[in-house]
PDB file of C-alpha atoms in Angstrom:
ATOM      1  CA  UNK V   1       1.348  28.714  31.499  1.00 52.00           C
ATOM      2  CA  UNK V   2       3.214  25.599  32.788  1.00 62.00           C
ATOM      3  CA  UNK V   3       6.825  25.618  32.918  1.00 61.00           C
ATOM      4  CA  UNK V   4       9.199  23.346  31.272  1.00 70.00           C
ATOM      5  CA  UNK V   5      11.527  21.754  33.878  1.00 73.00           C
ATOM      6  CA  UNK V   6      14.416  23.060  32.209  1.00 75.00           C
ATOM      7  CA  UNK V   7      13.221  26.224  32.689  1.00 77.00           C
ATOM      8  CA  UNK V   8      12.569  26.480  36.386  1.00 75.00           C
ATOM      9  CA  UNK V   9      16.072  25.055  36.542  1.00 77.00           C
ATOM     10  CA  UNK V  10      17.450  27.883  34.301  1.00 80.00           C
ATOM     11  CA  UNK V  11      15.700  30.141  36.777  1.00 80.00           C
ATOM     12  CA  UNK V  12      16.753  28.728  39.902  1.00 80.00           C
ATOM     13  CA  UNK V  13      19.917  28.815  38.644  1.00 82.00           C
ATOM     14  CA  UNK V  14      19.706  32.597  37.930  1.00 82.00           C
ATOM     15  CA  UNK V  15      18.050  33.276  41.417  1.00 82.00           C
ATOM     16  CA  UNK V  16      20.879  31.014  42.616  1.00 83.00           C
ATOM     17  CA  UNK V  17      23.933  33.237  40.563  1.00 84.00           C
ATOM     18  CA  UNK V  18      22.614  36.307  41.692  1.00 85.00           C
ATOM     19  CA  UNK V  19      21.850  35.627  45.699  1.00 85.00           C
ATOM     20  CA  UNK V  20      25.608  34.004  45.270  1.00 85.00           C
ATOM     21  CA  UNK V  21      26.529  37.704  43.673  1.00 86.00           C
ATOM     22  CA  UNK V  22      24.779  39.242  46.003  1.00 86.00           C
ATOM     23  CA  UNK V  23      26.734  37.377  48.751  1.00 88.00           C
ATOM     24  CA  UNK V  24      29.771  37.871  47.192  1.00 87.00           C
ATOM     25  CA  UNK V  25      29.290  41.854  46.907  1.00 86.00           C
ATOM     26  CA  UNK V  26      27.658  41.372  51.180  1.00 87.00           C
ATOM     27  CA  UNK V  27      31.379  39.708  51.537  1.00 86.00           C
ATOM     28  CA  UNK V  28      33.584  42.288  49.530  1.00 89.00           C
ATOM     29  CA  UNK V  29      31.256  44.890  51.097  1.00 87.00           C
ATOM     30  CA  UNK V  30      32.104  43.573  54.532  1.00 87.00           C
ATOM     31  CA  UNK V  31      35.619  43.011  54.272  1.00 88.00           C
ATOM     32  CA  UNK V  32      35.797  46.346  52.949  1.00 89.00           C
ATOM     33  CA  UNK V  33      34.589  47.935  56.052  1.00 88.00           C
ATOM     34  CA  UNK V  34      36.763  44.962  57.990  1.00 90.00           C
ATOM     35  CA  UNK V  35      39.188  46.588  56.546  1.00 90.00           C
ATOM     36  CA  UNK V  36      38.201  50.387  57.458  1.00 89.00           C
ATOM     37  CA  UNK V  37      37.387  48.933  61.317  1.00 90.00           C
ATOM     38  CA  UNK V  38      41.044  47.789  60.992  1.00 89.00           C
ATOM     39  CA  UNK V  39      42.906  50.752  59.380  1.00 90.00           C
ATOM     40  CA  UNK V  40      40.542  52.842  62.444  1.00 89.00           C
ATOM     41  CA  UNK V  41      41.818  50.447  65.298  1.00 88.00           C
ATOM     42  CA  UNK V  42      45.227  50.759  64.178  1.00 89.00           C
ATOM     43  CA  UNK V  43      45.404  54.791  63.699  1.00 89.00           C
ATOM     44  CA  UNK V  44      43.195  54.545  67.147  1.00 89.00           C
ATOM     45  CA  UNK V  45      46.335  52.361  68.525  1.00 88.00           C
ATOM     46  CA  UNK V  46      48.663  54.587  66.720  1.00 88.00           C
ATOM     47  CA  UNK V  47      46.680  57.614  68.521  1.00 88.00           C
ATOM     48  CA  UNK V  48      46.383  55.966  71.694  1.00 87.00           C
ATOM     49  CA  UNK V  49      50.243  54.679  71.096  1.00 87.00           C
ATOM     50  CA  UNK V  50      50.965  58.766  70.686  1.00 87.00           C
ATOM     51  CA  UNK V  51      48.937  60.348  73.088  1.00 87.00           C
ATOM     52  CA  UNK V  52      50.601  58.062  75.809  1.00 87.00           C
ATOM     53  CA  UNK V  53      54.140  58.850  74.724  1.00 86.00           C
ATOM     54  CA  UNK V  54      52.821  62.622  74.465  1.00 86.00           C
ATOM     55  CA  UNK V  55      51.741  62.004  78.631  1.00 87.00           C
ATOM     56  CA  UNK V  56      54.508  59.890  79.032  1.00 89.00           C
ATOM     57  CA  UNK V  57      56.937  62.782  78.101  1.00 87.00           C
ATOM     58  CA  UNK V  58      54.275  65.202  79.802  1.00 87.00           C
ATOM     59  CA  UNK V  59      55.129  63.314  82.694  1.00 88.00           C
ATOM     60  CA  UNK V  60      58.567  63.167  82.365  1.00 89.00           C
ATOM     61  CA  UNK V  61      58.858  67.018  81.470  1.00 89.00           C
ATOM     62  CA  UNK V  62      56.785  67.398  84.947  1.00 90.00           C
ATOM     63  CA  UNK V  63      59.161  65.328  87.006  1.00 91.00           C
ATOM     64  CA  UNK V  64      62.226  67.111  85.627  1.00 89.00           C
ATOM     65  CA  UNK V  65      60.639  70.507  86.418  1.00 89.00           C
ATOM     66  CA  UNK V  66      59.820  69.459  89.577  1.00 89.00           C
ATOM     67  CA  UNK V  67      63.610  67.608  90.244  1.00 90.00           C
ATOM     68  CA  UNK V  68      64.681  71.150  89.003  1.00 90.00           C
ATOM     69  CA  UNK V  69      62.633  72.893  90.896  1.00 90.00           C
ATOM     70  CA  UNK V  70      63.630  70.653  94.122  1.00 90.00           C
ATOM     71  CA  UNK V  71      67.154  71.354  93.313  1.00 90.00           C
ATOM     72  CA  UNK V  72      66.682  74.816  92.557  1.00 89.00           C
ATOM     73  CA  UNK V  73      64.806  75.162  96.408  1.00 90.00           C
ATOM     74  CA  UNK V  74      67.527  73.039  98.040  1.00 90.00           C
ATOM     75  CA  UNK V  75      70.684  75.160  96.384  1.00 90.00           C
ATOM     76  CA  UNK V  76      68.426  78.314  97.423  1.00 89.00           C
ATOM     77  CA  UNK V  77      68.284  76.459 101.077  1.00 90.00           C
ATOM     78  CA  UNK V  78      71.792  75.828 100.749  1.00 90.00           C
ATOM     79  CA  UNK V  79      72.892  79.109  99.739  1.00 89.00           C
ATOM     80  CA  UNK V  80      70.860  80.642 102.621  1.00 89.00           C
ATOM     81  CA  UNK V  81      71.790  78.401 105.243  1.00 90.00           C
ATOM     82  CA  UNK V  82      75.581  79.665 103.581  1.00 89.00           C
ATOM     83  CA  UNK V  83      74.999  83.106 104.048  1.00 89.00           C
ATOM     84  CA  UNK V  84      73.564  82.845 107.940  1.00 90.00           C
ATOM     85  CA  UNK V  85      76.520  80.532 108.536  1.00 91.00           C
ATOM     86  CA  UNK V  86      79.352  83.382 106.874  1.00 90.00           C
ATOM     87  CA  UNK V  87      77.385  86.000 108.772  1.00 91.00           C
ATOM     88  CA  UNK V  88      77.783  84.227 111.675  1.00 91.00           C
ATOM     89  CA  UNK V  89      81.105  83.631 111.367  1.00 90.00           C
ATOM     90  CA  UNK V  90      81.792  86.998 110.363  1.00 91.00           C
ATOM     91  CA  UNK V  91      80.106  87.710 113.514  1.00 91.00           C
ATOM     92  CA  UNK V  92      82.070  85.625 115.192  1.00 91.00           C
ATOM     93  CA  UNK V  93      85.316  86.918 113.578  1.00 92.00           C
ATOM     94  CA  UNK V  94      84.225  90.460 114.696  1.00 93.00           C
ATOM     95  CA  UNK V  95      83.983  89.655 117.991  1.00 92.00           C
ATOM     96  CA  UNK V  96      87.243  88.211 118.021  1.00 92.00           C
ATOM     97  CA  UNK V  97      88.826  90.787 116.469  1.00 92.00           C
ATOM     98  CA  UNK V  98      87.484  93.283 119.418  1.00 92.00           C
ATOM     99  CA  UNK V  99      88.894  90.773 121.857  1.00 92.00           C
ATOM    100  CA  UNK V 100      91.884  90.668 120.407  1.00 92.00           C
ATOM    101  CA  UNK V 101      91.945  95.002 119.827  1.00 91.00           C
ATOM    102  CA  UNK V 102      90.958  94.407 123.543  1.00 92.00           C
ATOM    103  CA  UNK V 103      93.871  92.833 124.735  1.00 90.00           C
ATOM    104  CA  UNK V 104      96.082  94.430 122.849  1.00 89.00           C
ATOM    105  CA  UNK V 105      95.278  97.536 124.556  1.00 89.00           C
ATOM    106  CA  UNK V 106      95.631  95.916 128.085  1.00 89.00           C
ATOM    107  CA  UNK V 107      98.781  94.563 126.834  1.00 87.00           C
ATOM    108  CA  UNK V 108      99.448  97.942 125.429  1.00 86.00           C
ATOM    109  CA  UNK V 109      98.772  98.998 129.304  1.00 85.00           C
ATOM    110  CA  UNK V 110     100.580  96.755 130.562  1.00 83.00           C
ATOM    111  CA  UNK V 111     103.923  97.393 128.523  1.00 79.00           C
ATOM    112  CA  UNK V 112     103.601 101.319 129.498  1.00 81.00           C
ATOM    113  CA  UNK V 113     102.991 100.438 133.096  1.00 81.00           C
ATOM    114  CA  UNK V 114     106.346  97.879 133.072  1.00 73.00           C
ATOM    115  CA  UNK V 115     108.376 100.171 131.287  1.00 76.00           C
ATOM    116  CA  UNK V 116     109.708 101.789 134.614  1.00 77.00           C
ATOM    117  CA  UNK V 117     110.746  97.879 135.715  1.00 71.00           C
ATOM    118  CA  UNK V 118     112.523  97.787 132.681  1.00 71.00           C
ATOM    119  CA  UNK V 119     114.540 100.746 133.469  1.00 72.00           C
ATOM    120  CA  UNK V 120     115.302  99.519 136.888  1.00 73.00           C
ATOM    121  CA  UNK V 121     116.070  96.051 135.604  1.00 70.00           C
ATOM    122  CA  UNK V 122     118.329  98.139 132.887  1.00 72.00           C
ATOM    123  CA  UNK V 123     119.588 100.037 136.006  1.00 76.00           C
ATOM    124  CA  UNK V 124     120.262  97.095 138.342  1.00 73.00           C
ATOM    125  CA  UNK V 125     122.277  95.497 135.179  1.00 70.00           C
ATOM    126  CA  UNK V 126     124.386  98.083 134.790  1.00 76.00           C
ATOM    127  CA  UNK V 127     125.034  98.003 138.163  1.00 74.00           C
ATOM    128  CA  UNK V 128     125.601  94.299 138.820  1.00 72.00           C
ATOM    129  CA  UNK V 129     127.751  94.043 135.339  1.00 71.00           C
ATOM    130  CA  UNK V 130     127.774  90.127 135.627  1.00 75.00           C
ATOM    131  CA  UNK V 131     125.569  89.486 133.263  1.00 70.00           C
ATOM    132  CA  UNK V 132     125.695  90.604 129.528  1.00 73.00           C
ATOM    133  CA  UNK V 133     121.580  91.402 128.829  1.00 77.00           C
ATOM    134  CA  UNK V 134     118.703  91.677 131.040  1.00 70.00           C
ATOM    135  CA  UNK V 135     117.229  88.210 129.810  1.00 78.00           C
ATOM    136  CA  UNK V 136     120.414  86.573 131.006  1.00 78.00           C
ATOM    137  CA  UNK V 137     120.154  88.362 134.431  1.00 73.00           C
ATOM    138  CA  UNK V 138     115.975  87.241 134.077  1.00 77.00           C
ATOM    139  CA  UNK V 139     116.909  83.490 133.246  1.00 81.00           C
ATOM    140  CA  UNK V 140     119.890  83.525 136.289  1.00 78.00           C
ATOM    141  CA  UNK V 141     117.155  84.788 138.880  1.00 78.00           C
ATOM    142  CA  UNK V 142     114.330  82.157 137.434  1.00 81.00           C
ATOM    143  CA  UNK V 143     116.890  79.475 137.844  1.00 84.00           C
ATOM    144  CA  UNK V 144     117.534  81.041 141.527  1.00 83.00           C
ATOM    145  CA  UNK V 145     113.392  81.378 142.102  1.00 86.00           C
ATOM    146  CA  UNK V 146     113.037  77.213 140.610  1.00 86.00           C
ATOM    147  CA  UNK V 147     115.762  76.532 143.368  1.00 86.00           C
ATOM    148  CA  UNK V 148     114.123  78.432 145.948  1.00 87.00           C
ATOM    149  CA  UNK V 149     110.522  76.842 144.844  1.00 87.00           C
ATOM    150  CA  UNK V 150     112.326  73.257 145.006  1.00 87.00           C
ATOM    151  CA  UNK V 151     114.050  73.882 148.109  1.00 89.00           C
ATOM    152  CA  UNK V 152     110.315  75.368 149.621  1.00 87.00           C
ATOM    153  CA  UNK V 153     109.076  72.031 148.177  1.00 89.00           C
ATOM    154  CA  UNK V 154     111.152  70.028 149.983  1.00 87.00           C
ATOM    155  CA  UNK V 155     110.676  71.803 153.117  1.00 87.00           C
ATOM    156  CA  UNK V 156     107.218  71.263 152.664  1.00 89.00           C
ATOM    157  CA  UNK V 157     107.547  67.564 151.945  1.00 88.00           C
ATOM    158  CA  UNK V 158     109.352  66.956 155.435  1.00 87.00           C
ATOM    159  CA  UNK V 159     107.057  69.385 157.213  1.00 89.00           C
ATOM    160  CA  UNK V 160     104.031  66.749 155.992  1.00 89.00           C
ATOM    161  CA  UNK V 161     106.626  63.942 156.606  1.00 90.00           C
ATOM    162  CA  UNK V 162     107.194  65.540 160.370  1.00 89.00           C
ATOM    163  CA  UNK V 163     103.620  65.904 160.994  1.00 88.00           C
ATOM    164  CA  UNK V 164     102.685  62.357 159.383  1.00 90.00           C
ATOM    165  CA  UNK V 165     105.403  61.262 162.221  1.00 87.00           C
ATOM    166  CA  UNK V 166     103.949  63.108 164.790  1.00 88.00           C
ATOM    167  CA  UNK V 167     100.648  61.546 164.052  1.00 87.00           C
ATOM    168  CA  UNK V 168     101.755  58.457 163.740  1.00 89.00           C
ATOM    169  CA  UNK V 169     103.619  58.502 167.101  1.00 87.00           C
ATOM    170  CA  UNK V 170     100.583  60.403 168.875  1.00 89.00           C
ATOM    171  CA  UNK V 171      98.571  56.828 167.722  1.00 88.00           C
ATOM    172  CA  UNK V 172     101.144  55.228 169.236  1.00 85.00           C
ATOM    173  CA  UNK V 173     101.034  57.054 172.562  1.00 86.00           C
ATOM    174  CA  UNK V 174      97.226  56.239 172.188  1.00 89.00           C
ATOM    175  CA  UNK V 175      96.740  52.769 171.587  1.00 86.00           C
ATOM    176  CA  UNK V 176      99.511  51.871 174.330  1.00 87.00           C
ATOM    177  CA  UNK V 177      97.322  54.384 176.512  1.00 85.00           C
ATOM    178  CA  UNK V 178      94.818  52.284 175.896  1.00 86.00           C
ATOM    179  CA  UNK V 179      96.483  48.952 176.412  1.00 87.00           C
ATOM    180  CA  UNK V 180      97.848  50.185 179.916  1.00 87.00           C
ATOM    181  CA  UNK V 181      94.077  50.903 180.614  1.00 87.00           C
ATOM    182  CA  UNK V 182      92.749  47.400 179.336  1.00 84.00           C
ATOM    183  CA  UNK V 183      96.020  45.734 181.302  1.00 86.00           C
ATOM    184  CA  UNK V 184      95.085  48.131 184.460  1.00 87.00           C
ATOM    185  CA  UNK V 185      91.160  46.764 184.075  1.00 87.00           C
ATOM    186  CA  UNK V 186      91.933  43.569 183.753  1.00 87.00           C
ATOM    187  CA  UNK V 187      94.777  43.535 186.566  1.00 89.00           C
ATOM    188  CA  UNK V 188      91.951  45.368 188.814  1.00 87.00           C
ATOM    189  CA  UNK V 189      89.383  42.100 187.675  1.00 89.00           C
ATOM    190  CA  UNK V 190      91.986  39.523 188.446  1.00 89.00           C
ATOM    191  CA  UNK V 191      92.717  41.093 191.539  1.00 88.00           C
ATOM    192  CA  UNK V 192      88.762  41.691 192.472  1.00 88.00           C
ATOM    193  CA  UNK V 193      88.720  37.559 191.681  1.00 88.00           C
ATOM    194  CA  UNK V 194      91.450  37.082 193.695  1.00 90.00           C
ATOM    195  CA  UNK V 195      89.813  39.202 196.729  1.00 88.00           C
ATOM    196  CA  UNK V 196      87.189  37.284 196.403  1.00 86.00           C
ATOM    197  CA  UNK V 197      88.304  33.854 196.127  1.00 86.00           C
ATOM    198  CA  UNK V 198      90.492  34.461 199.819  1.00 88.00           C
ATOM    199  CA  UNK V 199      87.601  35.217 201.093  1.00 90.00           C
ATOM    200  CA  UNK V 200      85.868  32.596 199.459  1.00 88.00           C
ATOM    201  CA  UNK V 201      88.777  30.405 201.144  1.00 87.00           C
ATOM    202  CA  UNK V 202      88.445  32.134 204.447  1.00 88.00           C
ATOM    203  CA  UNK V 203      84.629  31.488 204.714  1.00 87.00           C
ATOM    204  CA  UNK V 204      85.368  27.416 204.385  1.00 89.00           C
ATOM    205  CA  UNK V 205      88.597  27.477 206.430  1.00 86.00           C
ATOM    206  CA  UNK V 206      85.902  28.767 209.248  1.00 85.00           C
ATOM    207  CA  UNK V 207      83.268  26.283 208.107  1.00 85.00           C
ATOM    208  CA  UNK V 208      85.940  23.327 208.455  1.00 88.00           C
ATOM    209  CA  UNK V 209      87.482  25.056 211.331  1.00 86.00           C
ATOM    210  CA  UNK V 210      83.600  24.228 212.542  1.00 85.00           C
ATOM    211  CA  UNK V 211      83.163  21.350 211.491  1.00 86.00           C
ATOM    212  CA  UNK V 212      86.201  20.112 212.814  1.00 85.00           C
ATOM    213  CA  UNK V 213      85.420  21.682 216.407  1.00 84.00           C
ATOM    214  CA  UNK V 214      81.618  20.347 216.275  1.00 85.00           C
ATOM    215  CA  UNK V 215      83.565  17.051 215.597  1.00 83.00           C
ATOM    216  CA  UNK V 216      86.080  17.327 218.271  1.00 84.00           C
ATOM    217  CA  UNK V 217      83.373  18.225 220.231  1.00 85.00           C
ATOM    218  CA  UNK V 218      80.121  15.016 219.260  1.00 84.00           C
ATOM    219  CA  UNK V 219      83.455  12.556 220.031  1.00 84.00           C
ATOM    220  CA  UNK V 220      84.082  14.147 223.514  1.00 85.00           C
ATOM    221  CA  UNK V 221      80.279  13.731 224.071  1.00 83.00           C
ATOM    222  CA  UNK V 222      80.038  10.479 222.498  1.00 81.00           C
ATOM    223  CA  UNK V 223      83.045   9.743 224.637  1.00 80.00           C
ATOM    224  CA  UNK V 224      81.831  10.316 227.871  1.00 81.00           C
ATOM    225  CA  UNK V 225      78.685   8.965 227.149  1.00 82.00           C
ATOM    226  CA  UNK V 226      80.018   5.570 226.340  1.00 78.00           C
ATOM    227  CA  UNK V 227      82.129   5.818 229.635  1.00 82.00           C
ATOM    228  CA  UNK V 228      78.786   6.998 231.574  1.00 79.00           C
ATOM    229  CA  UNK V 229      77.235   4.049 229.691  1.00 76.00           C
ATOM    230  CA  UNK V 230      80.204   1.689 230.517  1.00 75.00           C
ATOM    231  CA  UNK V 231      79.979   2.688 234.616  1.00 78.00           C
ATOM    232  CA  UNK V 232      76.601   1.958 234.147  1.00 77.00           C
ATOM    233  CA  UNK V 233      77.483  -1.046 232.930  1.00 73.00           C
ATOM    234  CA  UNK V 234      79.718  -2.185 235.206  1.00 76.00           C
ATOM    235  CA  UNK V 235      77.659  -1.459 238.125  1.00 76.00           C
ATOM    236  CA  UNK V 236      74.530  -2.944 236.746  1.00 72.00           C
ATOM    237  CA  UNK V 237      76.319  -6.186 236.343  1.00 72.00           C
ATOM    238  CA  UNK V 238      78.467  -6.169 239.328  1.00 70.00           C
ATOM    239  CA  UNK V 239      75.037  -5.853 241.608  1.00 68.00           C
ATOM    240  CA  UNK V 240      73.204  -8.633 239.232  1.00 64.00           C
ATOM    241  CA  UNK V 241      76.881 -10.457 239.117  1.00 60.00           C
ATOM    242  CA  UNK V 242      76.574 -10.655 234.612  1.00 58.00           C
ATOM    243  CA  UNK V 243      79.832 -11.262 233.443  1.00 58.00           C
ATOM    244  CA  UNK V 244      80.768  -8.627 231.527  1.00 55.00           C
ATOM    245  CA  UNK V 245      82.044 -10.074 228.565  1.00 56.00           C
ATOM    246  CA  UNK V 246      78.505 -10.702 227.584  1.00 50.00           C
ATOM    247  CA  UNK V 247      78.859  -7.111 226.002  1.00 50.00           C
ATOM    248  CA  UNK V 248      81.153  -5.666 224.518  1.00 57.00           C
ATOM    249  CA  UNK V 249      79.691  -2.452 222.241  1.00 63.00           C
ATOM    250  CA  UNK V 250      77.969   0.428 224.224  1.00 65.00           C
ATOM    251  CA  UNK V 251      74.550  -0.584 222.457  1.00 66.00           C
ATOM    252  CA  UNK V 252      74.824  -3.620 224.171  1.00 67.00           C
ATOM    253  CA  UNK V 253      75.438  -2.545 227.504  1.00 63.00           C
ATOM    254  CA  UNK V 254      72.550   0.211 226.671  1.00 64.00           C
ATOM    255  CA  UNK V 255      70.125  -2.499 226.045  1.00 64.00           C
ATOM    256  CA  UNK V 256      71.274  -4.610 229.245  1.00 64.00           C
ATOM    257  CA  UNK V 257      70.914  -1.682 231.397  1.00 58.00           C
TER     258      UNK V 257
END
């Protein structure tokens, strides 16, 4: 059967109301479990939120048992370092202690061995009676032994003074030693110079005394030669009858004759 128009828009309408209730239970239905996926993402926060203050303070607890336990092993370090360092000084102590028993008995020792100097020092008080204890007589003979000390000082002090002198004069003695030698060499040189500078003197006193006689001697020769010459001369012209002014050097003649 055919269907009024109305109709099929009664029924599309229905079809319409209930796909629209439909969606609207889908959207209740899904913001329900919205909802749920919330409320679960906030306990899961909440959870996360706890666990991480639970290792957070896990953490924390672990760091303060260590720090204890760091402190506890330091203060156990401390103590034992402590105890080796009182031992040793106890040690140390001990030892001390027997040094110091030690030297009390030398001193000990020593006391009983002066004892008989303090009698005679007693003795040699009683004797003396200048002095009123033996500390006073001890003190008087320490000032004595400082004066003796000073005056051995001093002694020594011009002893070293003396000796520095002697030193100083045997330098003395030494370089003039050794300027008389240098003034003795160097009078020897001068006089070895002067030695032989006279008889560099005597050797050209001879040679002039030479020359001069090889002089004397070429002017005697040239002498007589110009009065052979001039004979020559004379006789030449006095045979040829030349005047004899005609020359007047001995060259002259020499070439007339």
């Amino acid at each position: 059967a055919t269907l009024l128009p109305s109709t099929r828009v009664l029924l599309k309408r229905r079809e319409v109301a209930e796909v629209e209730r439909e969606l609207q239970s889908q959207r209740q239905e899904f913001q329900q479990r919205m909802q749920r996926l919330a409320q679960r993402r906030q306990q899961l926060a909440r959870r996360q939120e706890q666990h991480r203050d639970a290792v957070l303070r896990f953490e924390s607890f672990l760091k303060a048992v260590a720090a204890r336990r760091e402190r506890a092993l330091r203060r156990e370090d401390e103590e034992r370092a402590r105890a080796a360092a009182e031992r040793a000084e106890a040690a140390r102590l001990q030892r001390e202690l027997e040094q110091l028993q030690q030297h009390r008995e030398r001193l000990a020792r020593r006391l009983r061995s002066l004892r008989p100097f303090g009698d005679y020092l007693r003795d040699v008080l009683a004797r003396m009676g200048q002095f009123q204890d033996v500390p006073a007589m001890l003190v008087h003979f320490g000032v004595l032994m400082g004066v003796r000390a000073a005056l051995a000082r001093e002694a020594e002090a011009e002893q070293e003074l003396l000796a520095q002198g002697r030193a100083q004069l045997q330098r003395h003695r030494q370089d003039i030693s050794t300027q008389l030698l240098g003034t003795r060499n160097e009078l020897a040189r001068l006089h070895a110079r002067l030695e032989a500078a006279r008889q560099e003197v005597l050797h050209w006193e001879s040679c002039w005394t030479h020359i001069q006689s090889t002089a004397i001697q070429k002017t005697l020769l040239l002498g007589e030669i110009k009065l052979a010459v001039l004979n020559l001369f004379q006789q030449t012209t006095a045979q040829l009858r030349i005047p004899t002014d005609t020359a007047q050097d001995t060259k002259a003649q020499l070439d007339m004759v």
